[in-house]
Tab-separated table of C-alpha atoms and ligand atoms in Angstrom:
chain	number	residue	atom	x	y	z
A	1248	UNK	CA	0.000	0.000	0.000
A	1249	UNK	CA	1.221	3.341	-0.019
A	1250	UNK	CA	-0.309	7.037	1.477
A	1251	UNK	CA	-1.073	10.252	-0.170
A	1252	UNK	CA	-1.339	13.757	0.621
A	1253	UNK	CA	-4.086	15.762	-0.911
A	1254	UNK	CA	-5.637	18.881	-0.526
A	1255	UNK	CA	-8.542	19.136	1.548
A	1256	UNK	CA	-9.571	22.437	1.722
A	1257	UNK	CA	-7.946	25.832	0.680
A	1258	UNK	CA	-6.629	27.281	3.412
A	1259	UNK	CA	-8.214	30.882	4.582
A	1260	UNK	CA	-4.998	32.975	6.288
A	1261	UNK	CA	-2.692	30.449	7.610
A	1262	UNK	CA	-2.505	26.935	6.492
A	1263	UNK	CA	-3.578	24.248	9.111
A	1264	UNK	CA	-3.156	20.571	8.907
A	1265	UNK	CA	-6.892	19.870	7.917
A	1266	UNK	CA	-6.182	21.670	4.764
A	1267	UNK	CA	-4.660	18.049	4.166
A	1268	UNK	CA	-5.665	14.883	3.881
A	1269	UNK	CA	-4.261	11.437	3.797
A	1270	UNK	CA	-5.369	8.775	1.833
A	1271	UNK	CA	-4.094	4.634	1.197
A	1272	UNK	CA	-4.427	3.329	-1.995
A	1273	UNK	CA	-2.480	0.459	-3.553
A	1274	UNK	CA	0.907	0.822	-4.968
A	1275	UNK	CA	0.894	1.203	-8.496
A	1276	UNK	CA	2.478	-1.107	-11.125
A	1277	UNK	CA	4.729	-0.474	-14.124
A	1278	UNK	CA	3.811	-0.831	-17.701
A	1279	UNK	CA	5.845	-0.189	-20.963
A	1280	UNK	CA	8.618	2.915	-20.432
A	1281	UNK	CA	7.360	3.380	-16.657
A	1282	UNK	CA	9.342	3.733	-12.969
A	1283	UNK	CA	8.298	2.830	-9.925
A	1284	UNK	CA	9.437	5.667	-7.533
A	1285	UNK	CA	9.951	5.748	-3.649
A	1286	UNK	CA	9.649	9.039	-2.278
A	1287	UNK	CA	12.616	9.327	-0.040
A	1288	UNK	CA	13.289	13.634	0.414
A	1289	UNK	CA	10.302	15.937	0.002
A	1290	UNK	CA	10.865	19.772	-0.726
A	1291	UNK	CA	8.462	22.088	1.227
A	1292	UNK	CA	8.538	25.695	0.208
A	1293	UNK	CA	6.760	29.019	0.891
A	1294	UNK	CA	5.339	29.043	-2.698
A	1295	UNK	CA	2.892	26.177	-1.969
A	1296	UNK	CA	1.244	28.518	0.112
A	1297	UNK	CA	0.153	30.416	-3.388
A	1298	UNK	CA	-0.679	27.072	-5.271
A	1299	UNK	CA	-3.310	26.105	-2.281
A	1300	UNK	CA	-5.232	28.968	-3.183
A	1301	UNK	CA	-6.979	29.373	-6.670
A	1302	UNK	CA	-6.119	32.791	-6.830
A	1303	UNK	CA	-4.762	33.844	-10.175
A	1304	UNK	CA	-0.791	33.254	-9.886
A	1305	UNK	CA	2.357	32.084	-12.439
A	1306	UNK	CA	1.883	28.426	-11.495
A	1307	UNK	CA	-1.596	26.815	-11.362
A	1308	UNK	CA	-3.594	26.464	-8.099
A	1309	UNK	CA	-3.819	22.904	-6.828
A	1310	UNK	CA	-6.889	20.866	-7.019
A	1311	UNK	CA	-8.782	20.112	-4.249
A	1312	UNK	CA	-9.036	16.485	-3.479
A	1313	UNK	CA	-5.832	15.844	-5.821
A	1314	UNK	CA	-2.635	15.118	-4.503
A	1315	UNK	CA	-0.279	18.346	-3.531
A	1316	UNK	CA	3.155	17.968	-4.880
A	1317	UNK	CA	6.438	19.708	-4.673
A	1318	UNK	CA	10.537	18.948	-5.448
A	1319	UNK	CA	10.988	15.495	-4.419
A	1320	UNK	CA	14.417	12.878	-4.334
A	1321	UNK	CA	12.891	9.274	-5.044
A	1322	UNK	CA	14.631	6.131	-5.428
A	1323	UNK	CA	13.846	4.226	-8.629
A	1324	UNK	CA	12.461	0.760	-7.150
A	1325	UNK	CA	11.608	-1.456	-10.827
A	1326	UNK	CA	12.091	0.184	-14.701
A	1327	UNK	CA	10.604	-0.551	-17.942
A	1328	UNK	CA	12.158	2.812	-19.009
A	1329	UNK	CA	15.920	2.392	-20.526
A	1330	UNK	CA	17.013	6.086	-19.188
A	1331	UNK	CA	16.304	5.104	-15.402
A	1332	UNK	CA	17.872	1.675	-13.757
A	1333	UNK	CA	16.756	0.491	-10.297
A	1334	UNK	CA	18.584	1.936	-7.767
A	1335	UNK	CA	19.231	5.088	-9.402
A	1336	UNK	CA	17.917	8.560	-7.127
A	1337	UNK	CA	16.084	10.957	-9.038
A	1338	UNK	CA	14.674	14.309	-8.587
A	1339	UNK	CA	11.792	16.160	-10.092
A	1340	UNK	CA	8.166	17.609	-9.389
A	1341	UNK	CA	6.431	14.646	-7.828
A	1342	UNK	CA	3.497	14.253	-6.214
A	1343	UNK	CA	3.129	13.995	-2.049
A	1344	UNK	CA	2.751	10.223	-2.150
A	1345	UNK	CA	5.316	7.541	-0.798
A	1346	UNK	CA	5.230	5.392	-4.055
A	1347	UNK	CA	4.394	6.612	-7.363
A	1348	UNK	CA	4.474	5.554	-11.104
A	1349	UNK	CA	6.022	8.183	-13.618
A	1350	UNK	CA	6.818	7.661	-17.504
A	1351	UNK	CA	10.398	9.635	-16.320
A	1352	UNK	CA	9.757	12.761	-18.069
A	1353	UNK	CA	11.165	15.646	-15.917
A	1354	UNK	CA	13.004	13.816	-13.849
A	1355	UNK	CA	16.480	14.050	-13.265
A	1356	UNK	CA	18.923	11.356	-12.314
A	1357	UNK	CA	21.477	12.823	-9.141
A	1358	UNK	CA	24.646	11.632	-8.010
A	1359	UNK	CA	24.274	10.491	-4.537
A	1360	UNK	CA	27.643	9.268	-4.401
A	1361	UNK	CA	29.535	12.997	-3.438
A	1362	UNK	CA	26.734	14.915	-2.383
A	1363	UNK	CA	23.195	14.200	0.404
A	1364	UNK	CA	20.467	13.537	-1.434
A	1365	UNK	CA	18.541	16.296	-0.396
A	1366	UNK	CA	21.243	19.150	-1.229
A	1367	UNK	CA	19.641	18.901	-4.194
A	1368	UNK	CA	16.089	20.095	-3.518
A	1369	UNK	CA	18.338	23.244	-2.043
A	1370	UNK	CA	21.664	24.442	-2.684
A	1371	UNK	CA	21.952	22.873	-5.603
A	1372	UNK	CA	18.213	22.825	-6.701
A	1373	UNK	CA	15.532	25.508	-7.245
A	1374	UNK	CA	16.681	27.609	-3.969
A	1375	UNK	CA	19.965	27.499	-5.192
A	1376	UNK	CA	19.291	28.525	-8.661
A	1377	UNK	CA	16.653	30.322	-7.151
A	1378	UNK	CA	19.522	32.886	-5.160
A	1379	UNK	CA	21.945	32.740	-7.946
A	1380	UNK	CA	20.184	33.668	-10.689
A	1381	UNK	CA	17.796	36.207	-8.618
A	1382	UNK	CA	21.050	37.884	-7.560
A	1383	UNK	CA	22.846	37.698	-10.497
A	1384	UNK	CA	20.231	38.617	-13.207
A	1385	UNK	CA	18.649	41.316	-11.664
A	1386	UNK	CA	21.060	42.423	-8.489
A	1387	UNK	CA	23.978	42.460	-10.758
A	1388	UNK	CA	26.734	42.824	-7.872
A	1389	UNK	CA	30.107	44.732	-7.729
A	1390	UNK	CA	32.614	43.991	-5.583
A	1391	UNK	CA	32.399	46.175	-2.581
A	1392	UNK	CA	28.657	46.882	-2.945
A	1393	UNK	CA	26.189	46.258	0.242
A	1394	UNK	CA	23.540	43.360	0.087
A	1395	UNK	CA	20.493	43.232	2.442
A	1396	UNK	CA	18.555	40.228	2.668
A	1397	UNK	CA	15.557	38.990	4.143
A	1398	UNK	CA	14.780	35.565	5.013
A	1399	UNK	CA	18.201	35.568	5.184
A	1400	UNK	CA	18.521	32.189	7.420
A	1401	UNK	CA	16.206	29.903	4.963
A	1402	UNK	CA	16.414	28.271	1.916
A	1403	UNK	CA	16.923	30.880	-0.483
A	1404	UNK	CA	18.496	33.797	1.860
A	1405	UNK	CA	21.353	32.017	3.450
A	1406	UNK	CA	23.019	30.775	-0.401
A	1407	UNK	CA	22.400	34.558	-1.394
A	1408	UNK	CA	24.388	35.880	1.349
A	1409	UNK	CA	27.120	33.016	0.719
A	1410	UNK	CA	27.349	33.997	-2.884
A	1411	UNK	CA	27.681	37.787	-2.066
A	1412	UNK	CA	30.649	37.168	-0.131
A	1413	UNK	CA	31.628	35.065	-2.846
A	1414	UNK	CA	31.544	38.863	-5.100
A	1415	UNK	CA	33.247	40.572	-2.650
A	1416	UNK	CA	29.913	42.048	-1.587
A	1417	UNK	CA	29.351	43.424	2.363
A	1418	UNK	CA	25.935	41.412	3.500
A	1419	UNK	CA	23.546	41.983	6.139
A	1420	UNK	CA	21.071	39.615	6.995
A	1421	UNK	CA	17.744	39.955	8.232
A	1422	UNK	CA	15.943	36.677	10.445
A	1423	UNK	CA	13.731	35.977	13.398
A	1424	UNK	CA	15.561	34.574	16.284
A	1425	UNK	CA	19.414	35.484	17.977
A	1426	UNK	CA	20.267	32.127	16.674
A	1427	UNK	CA	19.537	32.540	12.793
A	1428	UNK	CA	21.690	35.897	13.610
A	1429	UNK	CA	24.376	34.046	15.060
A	1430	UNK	CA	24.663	31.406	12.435
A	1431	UNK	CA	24.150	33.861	9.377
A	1432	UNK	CA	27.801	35.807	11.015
A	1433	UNK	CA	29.252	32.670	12.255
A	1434	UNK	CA	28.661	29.544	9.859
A	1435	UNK	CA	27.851	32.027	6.471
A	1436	UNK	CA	30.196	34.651	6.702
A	1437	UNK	CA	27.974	37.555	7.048
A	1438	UNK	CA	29.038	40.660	7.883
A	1439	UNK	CA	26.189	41.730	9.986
A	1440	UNK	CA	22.539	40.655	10.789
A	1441	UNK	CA	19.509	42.293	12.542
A	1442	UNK	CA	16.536	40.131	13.710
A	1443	UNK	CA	13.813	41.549	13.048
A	1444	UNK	CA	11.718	40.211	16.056
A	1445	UNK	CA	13.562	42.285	18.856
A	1446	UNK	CA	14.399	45.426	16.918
A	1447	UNK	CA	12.024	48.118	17.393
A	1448	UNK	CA	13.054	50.248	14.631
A	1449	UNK	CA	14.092	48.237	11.987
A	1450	UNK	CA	14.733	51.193	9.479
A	1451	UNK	CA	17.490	52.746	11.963
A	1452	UNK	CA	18.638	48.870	12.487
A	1453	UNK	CA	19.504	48.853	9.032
A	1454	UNK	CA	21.313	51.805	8.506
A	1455	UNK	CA	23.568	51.093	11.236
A	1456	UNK	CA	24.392	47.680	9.749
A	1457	UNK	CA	24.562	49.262	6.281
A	1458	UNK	CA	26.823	52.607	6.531
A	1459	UNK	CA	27.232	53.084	2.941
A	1460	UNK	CA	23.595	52.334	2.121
A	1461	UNK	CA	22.091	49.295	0.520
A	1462	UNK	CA	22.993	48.825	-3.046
A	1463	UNK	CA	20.876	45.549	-3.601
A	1464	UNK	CA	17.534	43.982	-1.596
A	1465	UNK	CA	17.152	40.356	-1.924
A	1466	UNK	CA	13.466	40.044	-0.883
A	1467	UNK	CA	12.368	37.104	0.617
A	1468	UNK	CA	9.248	38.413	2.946
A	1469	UNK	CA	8.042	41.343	1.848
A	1470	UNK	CA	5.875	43.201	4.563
A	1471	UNK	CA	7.347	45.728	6.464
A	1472	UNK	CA	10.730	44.650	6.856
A	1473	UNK	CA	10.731	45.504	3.159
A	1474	UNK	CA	9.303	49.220	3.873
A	1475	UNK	CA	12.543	49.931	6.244
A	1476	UNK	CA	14.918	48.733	3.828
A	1477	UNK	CA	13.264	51.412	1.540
A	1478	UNK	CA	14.295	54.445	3.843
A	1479	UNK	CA	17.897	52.686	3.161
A	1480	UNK	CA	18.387	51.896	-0.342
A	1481	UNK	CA	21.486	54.051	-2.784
A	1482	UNK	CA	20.943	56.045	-5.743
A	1483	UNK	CA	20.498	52.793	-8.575
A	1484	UNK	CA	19.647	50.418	-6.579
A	1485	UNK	CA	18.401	46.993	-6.963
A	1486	UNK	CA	15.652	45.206	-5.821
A	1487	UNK	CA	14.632	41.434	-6.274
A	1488	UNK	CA	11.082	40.536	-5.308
A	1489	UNK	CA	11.712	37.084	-4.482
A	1490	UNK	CA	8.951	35.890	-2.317
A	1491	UNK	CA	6.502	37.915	0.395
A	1492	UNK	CA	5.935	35.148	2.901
A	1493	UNK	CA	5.043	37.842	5.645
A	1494	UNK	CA	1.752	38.316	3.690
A	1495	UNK	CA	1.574	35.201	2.229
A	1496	UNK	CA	-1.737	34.264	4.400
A	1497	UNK	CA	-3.512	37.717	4.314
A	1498	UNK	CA	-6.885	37.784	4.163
A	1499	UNK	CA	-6.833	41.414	3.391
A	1500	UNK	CA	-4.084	43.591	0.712
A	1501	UNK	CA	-1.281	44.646	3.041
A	1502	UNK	CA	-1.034	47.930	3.608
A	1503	UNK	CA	2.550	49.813	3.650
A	1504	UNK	CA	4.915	52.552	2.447
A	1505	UNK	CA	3.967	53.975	-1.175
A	1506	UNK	CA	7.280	52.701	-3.005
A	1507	UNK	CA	7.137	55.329	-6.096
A	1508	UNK	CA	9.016	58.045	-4.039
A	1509	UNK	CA	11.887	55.868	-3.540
A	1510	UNK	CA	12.599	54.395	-6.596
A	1511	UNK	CA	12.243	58.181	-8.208
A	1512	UNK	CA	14.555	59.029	-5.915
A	1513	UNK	CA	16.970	56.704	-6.043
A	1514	UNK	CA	16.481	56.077	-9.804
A	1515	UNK	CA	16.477	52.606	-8.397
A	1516	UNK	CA	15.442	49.309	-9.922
A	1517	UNK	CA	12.141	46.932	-8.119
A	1518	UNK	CA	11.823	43.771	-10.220
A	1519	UNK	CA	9.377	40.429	-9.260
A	1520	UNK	CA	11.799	37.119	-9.860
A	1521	UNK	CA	10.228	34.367	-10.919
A	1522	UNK	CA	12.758	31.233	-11.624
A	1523	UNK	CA	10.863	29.541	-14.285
A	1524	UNK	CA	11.729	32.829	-16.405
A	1525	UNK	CA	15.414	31.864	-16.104
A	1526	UNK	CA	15.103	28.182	-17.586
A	1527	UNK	CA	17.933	29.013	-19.882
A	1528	UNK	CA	20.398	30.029	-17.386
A	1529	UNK	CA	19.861	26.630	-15.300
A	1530	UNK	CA	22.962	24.788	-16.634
A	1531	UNK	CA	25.108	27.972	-15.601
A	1532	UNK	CA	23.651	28.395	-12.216
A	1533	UNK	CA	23.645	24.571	-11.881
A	1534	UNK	CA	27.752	24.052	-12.252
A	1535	UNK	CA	28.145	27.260	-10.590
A	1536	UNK	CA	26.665	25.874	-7.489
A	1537	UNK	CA	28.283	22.940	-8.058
A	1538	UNK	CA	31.886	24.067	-8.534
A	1539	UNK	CA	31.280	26.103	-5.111
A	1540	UNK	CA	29.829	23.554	-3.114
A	1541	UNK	CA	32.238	21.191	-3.897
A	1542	UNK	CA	35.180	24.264	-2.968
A	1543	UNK	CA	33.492	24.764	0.078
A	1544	UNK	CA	32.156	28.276	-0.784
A	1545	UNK	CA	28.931	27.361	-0.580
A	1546	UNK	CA	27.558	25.755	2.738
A	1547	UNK	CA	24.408	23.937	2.552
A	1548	UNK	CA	22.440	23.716	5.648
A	1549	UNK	CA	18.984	21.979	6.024
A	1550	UNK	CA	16.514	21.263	9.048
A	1551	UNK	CA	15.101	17.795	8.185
A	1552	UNK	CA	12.082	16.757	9.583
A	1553	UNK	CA	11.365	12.548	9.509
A	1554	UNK	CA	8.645	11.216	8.560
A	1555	UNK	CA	5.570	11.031	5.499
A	1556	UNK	CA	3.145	11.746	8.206
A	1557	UNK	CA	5.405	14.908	8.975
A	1558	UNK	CA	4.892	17.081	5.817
A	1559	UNK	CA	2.053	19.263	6.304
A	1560	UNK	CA	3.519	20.226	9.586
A	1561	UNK	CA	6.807	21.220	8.389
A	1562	UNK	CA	5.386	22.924	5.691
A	1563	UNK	CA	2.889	24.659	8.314
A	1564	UNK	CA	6.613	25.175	10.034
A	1565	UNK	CA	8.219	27.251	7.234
A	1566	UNK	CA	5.704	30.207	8.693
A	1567	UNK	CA	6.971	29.913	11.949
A	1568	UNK	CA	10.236	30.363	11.105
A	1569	UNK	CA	10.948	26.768	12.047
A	1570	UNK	CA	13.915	26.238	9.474
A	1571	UNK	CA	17.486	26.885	9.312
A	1572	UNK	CA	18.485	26.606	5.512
A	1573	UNK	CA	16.595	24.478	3.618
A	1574	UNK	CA	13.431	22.729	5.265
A	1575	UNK	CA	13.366	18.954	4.206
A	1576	UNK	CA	10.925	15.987	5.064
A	1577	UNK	CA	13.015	12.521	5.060
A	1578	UNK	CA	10.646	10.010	4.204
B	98	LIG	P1	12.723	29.832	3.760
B	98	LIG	O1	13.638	28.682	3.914
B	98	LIG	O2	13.310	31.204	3.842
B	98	LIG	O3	11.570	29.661	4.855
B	98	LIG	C1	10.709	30.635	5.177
B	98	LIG	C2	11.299	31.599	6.225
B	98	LIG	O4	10.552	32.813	6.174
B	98	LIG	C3	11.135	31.133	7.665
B	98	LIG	O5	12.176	30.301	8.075
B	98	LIG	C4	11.066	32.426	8.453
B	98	LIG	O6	12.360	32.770	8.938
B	98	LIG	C5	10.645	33.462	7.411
B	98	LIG	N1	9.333	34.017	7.747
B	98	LIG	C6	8.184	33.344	7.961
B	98	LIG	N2	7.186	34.199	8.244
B	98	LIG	C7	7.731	35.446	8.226
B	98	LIG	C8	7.220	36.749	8.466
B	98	LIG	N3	5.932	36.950	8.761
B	98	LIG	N4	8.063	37.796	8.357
B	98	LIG	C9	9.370	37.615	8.048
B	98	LIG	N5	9.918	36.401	7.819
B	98	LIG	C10	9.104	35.329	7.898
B	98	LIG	O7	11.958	29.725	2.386
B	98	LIG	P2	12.628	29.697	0.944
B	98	LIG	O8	14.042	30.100	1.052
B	98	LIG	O9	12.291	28.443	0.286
B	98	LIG	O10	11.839	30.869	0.206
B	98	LIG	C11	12.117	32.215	0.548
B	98	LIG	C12	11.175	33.109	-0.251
B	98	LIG	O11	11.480	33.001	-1.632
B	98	LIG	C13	9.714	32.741	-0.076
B	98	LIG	O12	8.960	33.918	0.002
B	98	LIG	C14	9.409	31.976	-1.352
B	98	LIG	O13	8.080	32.048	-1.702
B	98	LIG	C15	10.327	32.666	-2.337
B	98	LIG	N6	10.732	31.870	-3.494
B	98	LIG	C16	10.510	32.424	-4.707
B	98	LIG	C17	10.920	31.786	-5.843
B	98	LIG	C18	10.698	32.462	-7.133
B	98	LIG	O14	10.988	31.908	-8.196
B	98	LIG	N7	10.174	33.665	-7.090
B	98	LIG	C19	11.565	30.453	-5.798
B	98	LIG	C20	11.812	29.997	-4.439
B	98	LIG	C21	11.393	30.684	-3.335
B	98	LIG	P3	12.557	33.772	10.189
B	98	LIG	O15	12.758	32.921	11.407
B	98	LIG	O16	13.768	34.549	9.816
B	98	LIG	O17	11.324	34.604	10.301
């Protein structure tokens, strides 16, 4: 037999774990050019939070009553398919379920043998490319330029800061708890962080940590953290909309700073990223990634979470601030 996850109900503000349902069916079986997959690393990510409502967005809502699905690492377990031999780990978008049939289209055979499985649904998967080609495309840094980031301990936000030190960059981070701070300056190499939850004025917070003004924003929440960088940001500056997980579950529009005057001001630069826009530049950010991580530029750190029964919670988790790097479910 073998569970699924689907999706119960849309969730209204912040997700709960009766927006999901589990479900037993049998396992399936193989025809012609088919793989039988075992689920053994699940991806959760902010962005689900936009598929589970139908809301009008760049990927398609979820179904209700069909199964949710995300970046998953499964182990081929039988093949009728030439490309794909048992044993072989693959990753691709796969559905929340703990064995599934696929004809192997999308998928994407990993090497296990150098690198954890699950490094690549991070550093080396979409929050990798995610941070590199975010920063690079639209942040365009130069040596000696200041980087502010927020979310700056997750997924996304820690590899951005890593790669900015990389350029010769100064970066600040921006996260919830002392700890995040402590790891962003210690384990990553920033040069400062602020968190967010025990500053009071987060605009003055940031100019202090950012004397020569902030050159780029890597956005990873949005909300108001994002209206104090504004009262910091230089004369062509750069801003990547990322992700806005601080209104994420809104029931109402957020209300904040009017940006106009400060990009007319600063003759600065506010662009929305969205990595499917990128596809070309994959193989680039890919073996960029890769050649770092493997230097030991690039640190990859993950909070993984055990269990199939576990995913709804640690995706409920990511809006919390539950995760250090990359937030993983080991199946
Ligand atoms: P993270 O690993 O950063 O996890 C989410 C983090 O957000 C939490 O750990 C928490 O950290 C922080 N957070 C949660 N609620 C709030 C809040 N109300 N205010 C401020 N911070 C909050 O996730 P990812 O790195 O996977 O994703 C980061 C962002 O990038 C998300 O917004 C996501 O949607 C977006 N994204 C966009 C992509 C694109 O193509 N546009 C692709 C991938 C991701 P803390 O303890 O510091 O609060």
């Amino acid at each position: 037999m073998s569970r699924t996850i689907l999706l119960n109900k849309r969730p209204v503000g912040r997700p709960e774990l009766s927006d999901f349902k589990f479900v037993t069916e049998e396992k399936p079986t193989i025809t012609t050019g088919e793989v039988l997959l075992r689920t053994s690393y699940v991806s959760v990510d902010p962005y689900l939070r936009g598929r589970m409502s139908d809301a009008k967005s760049y990927a398609a809502p979820f179904e209700l009553n069909k199964p949710m699905s995300s970046g998953i690492i499964a182990e081929v377990m039988e093949s009728n398919n030439s490309n794909f031999k048992v044993g072989d780990y693959v990753s691709g978008m796969l559905e929340w379920k703990e064995f599934q049939k696929s004809t192997g289209e999308g998928l994407k055979v990993v090497d296990t043998t150098a690198v954890g499985q699950s490094v690549y649904l991070g550093a080396l998967g979409m929050t990798g490319m995610t941070a590199y080609l975010g920063l690079t495309e639209i942040g365009k840094p130069k040596k000696g330029e200041t980087i502010i980031i927020s979310g700056a301990a997750g997924a996304v936000g820690s590899i951005v800061g890593q790669i900015g030190k990389i350029l010769g960059c100064r970066v600040v981070g921006i996260a919830g708890t002392d700890e995040k701070v402590n790891m962003l300056k210690t384990e990553f190499g920033f040069d400062d962080a602020i968190n967010y939850n025990t500053t009071d004025n987060m605009a003055e917070a940031i100019a202090t940590a950012c004397p020569d003004g902030v050159d780029i924003y890597f956005d990873n929440v949005g909300g108001a953290i994002s209206d104090a960088v504004l009262f910091n940001i230089n004369k062509f500056s750069r801003m990547i909309i990322c992700g806005a997980i601080a209104v994420y579950n809104n029931t109402e529009p957020a209300k904040g700073v009017s940006v106009q005057p400060f990009l007319v001001k600063n003759s600065a630069l506010m662009q929305g990223f969205i990595l499917g826009n990128y596809a070309a530049k994959f193989p680039e950010a890919t073996q960029q990634l890769a050649t770092w991580f493997k230097e030991g530029k690039i640190k990859a750190t993950e909070t993984v979470v055990e269990g199939f029964d576990s995913i709804p919670q640690a995706f409920i988790g990511l809006f919390d601030g539950k995760n250090k790097g990359k937030m993983v479910v080991k199946i």
